[in-house]
CSV table of C-alpha atoms and ligand atoms in Angstrom, one decimal:
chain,number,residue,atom,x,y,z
A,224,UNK,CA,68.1,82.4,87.0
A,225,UNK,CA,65.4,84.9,86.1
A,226,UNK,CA,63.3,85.0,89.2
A,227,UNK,CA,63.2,82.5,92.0
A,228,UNK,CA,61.8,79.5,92.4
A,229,UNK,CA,58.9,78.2,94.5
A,230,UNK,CA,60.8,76.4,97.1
A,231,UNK,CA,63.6,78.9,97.1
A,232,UNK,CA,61.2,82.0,97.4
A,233,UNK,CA,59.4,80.5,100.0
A,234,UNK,CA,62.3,80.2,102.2
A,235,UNK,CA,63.5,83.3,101.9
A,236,UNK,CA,60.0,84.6,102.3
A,237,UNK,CA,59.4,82.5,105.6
A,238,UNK,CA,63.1,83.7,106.3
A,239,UNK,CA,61.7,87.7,105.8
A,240,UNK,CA,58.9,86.8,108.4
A,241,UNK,CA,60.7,85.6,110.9
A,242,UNK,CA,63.5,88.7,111.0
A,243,UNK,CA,60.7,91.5,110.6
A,244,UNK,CA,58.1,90.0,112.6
A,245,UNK,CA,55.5,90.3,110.1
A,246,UNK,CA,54.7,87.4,107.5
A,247,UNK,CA,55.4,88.1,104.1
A,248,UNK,CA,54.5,86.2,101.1
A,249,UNK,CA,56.2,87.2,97.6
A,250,UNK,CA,53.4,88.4,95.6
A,251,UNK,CA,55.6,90.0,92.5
A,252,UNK,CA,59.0,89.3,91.3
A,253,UNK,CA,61.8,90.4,88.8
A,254,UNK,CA,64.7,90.4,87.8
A,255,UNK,CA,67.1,93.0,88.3
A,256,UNK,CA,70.1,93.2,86.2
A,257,UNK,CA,73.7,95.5,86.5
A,258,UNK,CA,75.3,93.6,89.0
A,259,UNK,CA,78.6,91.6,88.2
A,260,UNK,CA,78.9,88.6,90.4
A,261,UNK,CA,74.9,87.7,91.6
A,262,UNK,CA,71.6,87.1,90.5
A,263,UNK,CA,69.5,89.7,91.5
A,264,UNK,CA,65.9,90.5,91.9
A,265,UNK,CA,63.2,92.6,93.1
A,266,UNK,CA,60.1,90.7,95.1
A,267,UNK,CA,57.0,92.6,96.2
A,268,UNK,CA,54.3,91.3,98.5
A,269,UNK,CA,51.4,93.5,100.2
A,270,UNK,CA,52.8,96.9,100.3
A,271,UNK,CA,56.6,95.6,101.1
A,272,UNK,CA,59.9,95.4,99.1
A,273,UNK,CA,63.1,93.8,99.2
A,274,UNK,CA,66.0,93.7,96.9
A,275,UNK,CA,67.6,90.0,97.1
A,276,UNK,CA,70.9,89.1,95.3
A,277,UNK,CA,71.7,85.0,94.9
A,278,UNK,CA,74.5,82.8,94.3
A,279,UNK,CA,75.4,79.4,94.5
A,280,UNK,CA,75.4,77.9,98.4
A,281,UNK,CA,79.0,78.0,98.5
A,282,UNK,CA,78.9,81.9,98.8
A,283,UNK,CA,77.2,82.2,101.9
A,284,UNK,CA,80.2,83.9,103.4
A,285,UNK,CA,80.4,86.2,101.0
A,286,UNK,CA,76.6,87.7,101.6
A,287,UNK,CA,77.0,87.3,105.3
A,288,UNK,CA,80.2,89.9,105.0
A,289,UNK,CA,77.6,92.1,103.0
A,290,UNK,CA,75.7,92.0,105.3
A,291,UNK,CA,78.3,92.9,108.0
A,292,UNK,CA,79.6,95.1,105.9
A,293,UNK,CA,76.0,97.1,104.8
A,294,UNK,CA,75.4,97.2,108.9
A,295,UNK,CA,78.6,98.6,109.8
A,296,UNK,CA,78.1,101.2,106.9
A,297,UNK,CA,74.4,101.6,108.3
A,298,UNK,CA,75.4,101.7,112.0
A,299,UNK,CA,77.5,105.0,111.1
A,300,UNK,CA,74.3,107.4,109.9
A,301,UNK,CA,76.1,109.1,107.3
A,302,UNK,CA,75.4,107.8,104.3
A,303,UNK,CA,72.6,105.9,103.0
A,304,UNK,CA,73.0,102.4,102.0
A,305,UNK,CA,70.6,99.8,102.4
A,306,UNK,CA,69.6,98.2,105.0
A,307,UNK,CA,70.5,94.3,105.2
A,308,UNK,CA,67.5,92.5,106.4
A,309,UNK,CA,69.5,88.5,106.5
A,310,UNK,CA,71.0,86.3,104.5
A,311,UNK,CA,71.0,81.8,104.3
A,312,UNK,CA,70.9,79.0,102.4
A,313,UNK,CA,67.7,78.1,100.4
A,314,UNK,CA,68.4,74.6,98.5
A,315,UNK,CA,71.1,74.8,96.3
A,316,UNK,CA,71.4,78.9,96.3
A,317,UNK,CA,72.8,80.9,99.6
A,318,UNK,CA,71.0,84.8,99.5
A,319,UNK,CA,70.9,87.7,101.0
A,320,UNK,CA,67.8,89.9,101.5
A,321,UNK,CA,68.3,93.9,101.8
A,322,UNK,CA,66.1,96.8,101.4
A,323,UNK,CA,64.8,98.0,98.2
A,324,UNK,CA,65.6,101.2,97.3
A,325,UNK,CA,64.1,103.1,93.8
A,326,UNK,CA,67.7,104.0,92.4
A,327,UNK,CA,68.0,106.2,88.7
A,328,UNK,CA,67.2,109.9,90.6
A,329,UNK,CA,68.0,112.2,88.5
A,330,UNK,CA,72.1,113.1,88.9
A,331,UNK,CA,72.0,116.8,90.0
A,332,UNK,CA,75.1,118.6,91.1
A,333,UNK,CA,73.2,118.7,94.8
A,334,UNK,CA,72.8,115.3,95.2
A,335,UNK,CA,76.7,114.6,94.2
A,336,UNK,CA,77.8,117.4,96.5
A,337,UNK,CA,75.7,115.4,99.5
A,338,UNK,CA,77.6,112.3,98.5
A,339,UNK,CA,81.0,114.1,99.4
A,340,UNK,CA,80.0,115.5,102.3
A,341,UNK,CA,78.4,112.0,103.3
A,342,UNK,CA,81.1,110.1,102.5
A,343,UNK,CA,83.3,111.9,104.4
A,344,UNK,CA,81.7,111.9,107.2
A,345,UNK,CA,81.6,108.1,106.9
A,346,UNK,CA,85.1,108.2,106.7
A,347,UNK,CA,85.1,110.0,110.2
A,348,UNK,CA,84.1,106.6,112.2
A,349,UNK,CA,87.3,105.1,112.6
A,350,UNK,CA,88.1,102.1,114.1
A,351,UNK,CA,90.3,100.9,117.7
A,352,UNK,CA,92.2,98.1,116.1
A,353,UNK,CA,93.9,99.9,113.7
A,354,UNK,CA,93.8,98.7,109.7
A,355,UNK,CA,91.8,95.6,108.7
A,356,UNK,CA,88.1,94.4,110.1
A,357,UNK,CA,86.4,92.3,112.2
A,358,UNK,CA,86.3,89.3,109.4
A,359,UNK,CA,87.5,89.1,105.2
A,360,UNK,CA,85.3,89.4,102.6
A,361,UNK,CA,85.4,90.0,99.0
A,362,UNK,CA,85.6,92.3,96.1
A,363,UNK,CA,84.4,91.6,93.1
A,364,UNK,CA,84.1,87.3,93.9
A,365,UNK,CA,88.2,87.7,94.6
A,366,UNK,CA,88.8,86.7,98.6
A,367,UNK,CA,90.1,90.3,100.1
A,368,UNK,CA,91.7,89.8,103.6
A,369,UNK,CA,91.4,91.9,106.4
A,370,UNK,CA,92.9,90.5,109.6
A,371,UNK,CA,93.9,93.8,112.0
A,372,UNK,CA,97.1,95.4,111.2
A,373,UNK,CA,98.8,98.7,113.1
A,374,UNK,CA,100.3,99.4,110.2
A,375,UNK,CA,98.9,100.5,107.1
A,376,UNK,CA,102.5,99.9,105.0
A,377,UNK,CA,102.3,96.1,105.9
A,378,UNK,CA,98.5,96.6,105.3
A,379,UNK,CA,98.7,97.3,102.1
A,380,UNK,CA,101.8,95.1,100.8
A,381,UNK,CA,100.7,92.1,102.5
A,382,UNK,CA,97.1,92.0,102.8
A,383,UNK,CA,96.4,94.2,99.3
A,384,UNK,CA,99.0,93.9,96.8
A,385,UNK,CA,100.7,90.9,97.7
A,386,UNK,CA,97.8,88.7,97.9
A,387,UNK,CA,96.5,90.2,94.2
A,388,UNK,CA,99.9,89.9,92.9
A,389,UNK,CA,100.5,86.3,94.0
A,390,UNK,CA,97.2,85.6,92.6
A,391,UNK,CA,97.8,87.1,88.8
A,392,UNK,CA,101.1,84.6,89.2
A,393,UNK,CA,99.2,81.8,89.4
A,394,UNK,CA,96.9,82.8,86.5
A,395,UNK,CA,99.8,83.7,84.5
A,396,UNK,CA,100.4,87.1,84.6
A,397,UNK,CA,103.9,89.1,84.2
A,398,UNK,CA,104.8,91.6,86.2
A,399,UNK,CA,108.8,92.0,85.9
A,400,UNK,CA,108.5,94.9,88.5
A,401,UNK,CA,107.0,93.5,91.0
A,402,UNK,CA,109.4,92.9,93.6
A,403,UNK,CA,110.9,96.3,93.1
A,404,UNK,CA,107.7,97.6,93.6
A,405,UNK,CA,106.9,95.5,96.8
A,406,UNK,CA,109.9,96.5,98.0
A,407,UNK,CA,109.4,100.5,97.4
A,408,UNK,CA,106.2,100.4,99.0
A,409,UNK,CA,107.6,102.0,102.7
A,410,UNK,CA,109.1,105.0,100.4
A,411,UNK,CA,105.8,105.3,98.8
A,412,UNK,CA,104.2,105.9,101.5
A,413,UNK,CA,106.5,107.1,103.5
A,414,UNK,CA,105.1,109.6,106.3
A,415,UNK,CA,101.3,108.8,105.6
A,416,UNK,CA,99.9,107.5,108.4
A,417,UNK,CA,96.1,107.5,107.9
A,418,UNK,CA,93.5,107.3,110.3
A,419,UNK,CA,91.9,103.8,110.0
A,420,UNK,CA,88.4,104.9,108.6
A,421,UNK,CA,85.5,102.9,107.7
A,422,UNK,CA,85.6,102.7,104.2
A,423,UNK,CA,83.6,101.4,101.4
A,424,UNK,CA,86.1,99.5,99.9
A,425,UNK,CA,84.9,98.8,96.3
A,426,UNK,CA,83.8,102.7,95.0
A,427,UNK,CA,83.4,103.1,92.0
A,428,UNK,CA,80.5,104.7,89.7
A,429,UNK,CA,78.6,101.5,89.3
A,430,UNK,CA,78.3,101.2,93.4
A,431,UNK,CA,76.9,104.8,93.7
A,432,UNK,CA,73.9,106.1,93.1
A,433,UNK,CA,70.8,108.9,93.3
A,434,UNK,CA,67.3,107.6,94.8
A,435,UNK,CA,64.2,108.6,93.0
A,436,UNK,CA,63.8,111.4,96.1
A,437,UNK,CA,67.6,112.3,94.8
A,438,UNK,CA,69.6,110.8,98.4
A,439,UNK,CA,72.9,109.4,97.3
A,440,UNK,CA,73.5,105.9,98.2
A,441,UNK,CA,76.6,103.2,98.0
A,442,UNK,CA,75.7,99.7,97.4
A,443,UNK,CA,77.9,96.8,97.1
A,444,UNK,CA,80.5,97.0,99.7
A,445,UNK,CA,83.8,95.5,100.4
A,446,UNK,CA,84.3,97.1,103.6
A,447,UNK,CA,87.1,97.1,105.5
A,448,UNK,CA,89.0,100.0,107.8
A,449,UNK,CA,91.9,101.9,106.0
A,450,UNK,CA,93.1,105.5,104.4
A,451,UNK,CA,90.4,107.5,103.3
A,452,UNK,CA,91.9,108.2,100.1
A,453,UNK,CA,91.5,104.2,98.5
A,454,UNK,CA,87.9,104.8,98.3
A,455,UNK,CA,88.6,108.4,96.8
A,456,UNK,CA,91.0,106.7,94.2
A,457,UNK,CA,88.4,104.2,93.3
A,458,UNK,CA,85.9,107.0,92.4
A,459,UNK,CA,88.6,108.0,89.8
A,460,UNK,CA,89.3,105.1,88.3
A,461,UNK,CA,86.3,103.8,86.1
A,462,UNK,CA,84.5,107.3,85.2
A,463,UNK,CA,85.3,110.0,87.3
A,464,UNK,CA,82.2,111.3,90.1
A,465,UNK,CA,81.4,114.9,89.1
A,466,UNK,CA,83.3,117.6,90.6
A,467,UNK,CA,80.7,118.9,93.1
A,468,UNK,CA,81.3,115.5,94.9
A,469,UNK,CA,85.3,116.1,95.2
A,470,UNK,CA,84.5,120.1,96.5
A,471,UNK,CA,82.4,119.0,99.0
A,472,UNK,CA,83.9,116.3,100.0
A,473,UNK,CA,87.4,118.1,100.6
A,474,UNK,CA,85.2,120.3,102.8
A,475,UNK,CA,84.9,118.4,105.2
A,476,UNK,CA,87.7,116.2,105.1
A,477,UNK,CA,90.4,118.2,103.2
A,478,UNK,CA,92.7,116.3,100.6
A,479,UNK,CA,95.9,115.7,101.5
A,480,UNK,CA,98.6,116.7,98.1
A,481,UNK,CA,100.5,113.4,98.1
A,482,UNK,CA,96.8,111.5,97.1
A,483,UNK,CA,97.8,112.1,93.6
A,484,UNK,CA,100.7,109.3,93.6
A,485,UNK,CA,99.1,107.7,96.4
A,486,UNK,CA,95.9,107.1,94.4
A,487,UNK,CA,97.9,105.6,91.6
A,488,UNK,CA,99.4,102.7,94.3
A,489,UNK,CA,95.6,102.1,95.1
A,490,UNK,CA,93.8,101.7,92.3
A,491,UNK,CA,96.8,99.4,91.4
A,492,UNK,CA,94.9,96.9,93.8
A,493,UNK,CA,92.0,97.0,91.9
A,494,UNK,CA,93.7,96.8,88.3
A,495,UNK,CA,95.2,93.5,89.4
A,496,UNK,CA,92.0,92.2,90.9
A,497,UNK,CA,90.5,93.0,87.3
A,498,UNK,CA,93.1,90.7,85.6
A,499,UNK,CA,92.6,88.4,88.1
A,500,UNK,CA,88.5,88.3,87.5
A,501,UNK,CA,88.7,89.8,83.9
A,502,UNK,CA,92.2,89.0,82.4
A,503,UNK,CA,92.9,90.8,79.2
A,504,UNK,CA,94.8,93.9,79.2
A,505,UNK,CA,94.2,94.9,82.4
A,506,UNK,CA,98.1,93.1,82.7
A,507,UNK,CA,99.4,95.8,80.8
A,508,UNK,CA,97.4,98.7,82.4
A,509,UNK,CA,98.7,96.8,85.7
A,510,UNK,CA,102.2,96.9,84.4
A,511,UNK,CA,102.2,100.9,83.1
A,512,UNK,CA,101.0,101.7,86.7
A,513,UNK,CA,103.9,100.0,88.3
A,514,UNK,CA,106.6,102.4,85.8
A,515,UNK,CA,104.4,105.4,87.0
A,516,UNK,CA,105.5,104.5,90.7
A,517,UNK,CA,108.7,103.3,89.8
A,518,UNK,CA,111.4,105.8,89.2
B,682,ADP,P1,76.6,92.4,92.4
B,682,ADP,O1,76.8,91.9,93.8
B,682,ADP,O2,76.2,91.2,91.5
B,682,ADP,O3,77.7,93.2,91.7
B,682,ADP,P2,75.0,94.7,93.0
B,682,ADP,O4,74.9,94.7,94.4
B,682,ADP,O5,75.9,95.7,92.3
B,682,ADP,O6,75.2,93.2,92.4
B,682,ADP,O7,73.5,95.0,92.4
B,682,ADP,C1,73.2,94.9,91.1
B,682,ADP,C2,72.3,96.1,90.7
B,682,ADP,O8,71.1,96.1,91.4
B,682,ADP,C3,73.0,97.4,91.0
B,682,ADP,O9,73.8,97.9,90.0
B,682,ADP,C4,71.8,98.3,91.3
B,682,ADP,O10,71.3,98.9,90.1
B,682,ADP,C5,70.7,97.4,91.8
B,682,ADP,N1,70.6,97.4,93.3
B,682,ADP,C6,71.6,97.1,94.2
B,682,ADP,N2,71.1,97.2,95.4
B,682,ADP,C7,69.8,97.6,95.3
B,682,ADP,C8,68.8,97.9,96.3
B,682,ADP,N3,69.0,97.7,97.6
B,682,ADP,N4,67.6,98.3,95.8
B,682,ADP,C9,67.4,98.4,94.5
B,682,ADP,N5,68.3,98.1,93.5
B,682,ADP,C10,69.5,97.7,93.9
């Protein structure tokens, strides 16, 4: 799909109406590329933007967590993200509608440092049912599960590892550690017990970015409540955020000295939800991590 289609944009246009109490008509369109899973464009109509990612129908529940997820982030006012506007069905495509925001700012060591602090202070709204969320979404287009959990061991074998690793299985993957790894998890993290913070939950470079007026923003969510440190991981692990973002952000929220081997355990989860999307040689990346753990 480059842009949308009559019957399709007018939905979602009549759909923009009725949530902003104003009518809108789509004027201009485009295309708006970068994104890995959905269509995406840009539609303009008297003096009013939106950004609008589609997909087929089936993945309405994926938008509507986006959604939940974008509100959630947005509810916290501590770090800009944009603001979900709705999402439906329109024919054969399910959307969701969000506001636009001018990204490409340039990427000044101020801006970064304001990220840190920001995201830190979005990882100070924690949550009263300990480790999970109020419904699963996704990351990447992999199902990521979130029912509640008190503890953030079992959390993260059986609702992140184990449902990535039994998924690689099925496509064919080998991990001849895996068990032992499972299994070494508790000693792993033995004595962490995080506070369950509102967290991103997909970080990395591609999900971050500068406004044209230079305010970092996070886009593309996979929200869920866990230990600060998986969304610091995940800025490590495909091109590094400058170092004025890790300063700042440790001073607010200082960095514990066991996140060095911590972070390797999880960005583990997102080396095997690579394979699983991607295949290739994220196996062997997947399988070198687990000997890093591994004594
Ligand atoms: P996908 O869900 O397919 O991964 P993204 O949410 O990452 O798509 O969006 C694709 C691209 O669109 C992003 O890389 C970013 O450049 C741009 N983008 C995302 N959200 C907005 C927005 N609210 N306003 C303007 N551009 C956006």
């Amino acid at each position: 799909m480059a842009t949308l289609g009559g019957s399709v944009a007018d939905r979602i246009a009549e759909h923009i109406s009725e949530v902003t109490g104003s009518p809108f008509q789509i004027a201009a369109q485009r295309s708006v590329g970068g994104g890995c899973i959905n269509q995406a464009a840009k539609v303009s109509g008297r003096n009013r933007t939106f950004f609008i990612k589609t997909n087929h129908v089936d993945q309405l529940a994926m938008f509507e967590a986006e959604r939940d997820g974008l509100q959630e982030m947005y509810d916290s006012r501590s770090i800009r993200v944009p603001q979900p506007l709705c999402c439906g069905v329109a024919g054969t495509l399910s959307y969701i509608v969000m506001e636009w925001l001018d990204l490409g700012g340039g990427r000044s060591g101020s801006a970064w440092r304001q990220m840190g602090e920001q995201l830190a202070a979005m990882h100070r709204a924690t949550s009263d049912h300990g480790y999970g969320w109020h419904r699963d979404n996704t990351i990447g287009s992999t199902p990521q599960q979130n029912q509640w959990c008190e503890d953030w061991v079992e959390f993260w074998r059986d609702r992140r590892l184990g449902p990535q690793f039994s998924l690689a299985h099925a496509k064919g993957g080998h991990f001849s550690r895996r068990d032992e790894l499972m299994n070494a998890i508790p000693k792993l993290l033995r004595g962490h017990t995080p506070t369950a913070s509102l967290l991103h939950g997909d970080l990395w470079s591609g999900n971050a970015a500068i406004t044209a007026e230079g305010e970092p923003v996070i886009l593309d969510p996979a929200t869920y409540y866990g230990d600060p440190e998986a969304d610091l991981a995940m800025t490590e692990l495909f091109g590094r955020f400058p170092n004025e973002f890790y300063q700042a952000y440790d001073s607010v929220l200082p960095i514990d000295d066991g996140y060095r081997q911590r972070q390797v355990l999880y960005n583990l989860y997102h080396i095997l939800n690579h394979f699983n999307l991607f295949g290739g040689s994220y196996e062997s990346q997947a399988n070198s991590m687990i000997n890093q753990l591994l004594p």
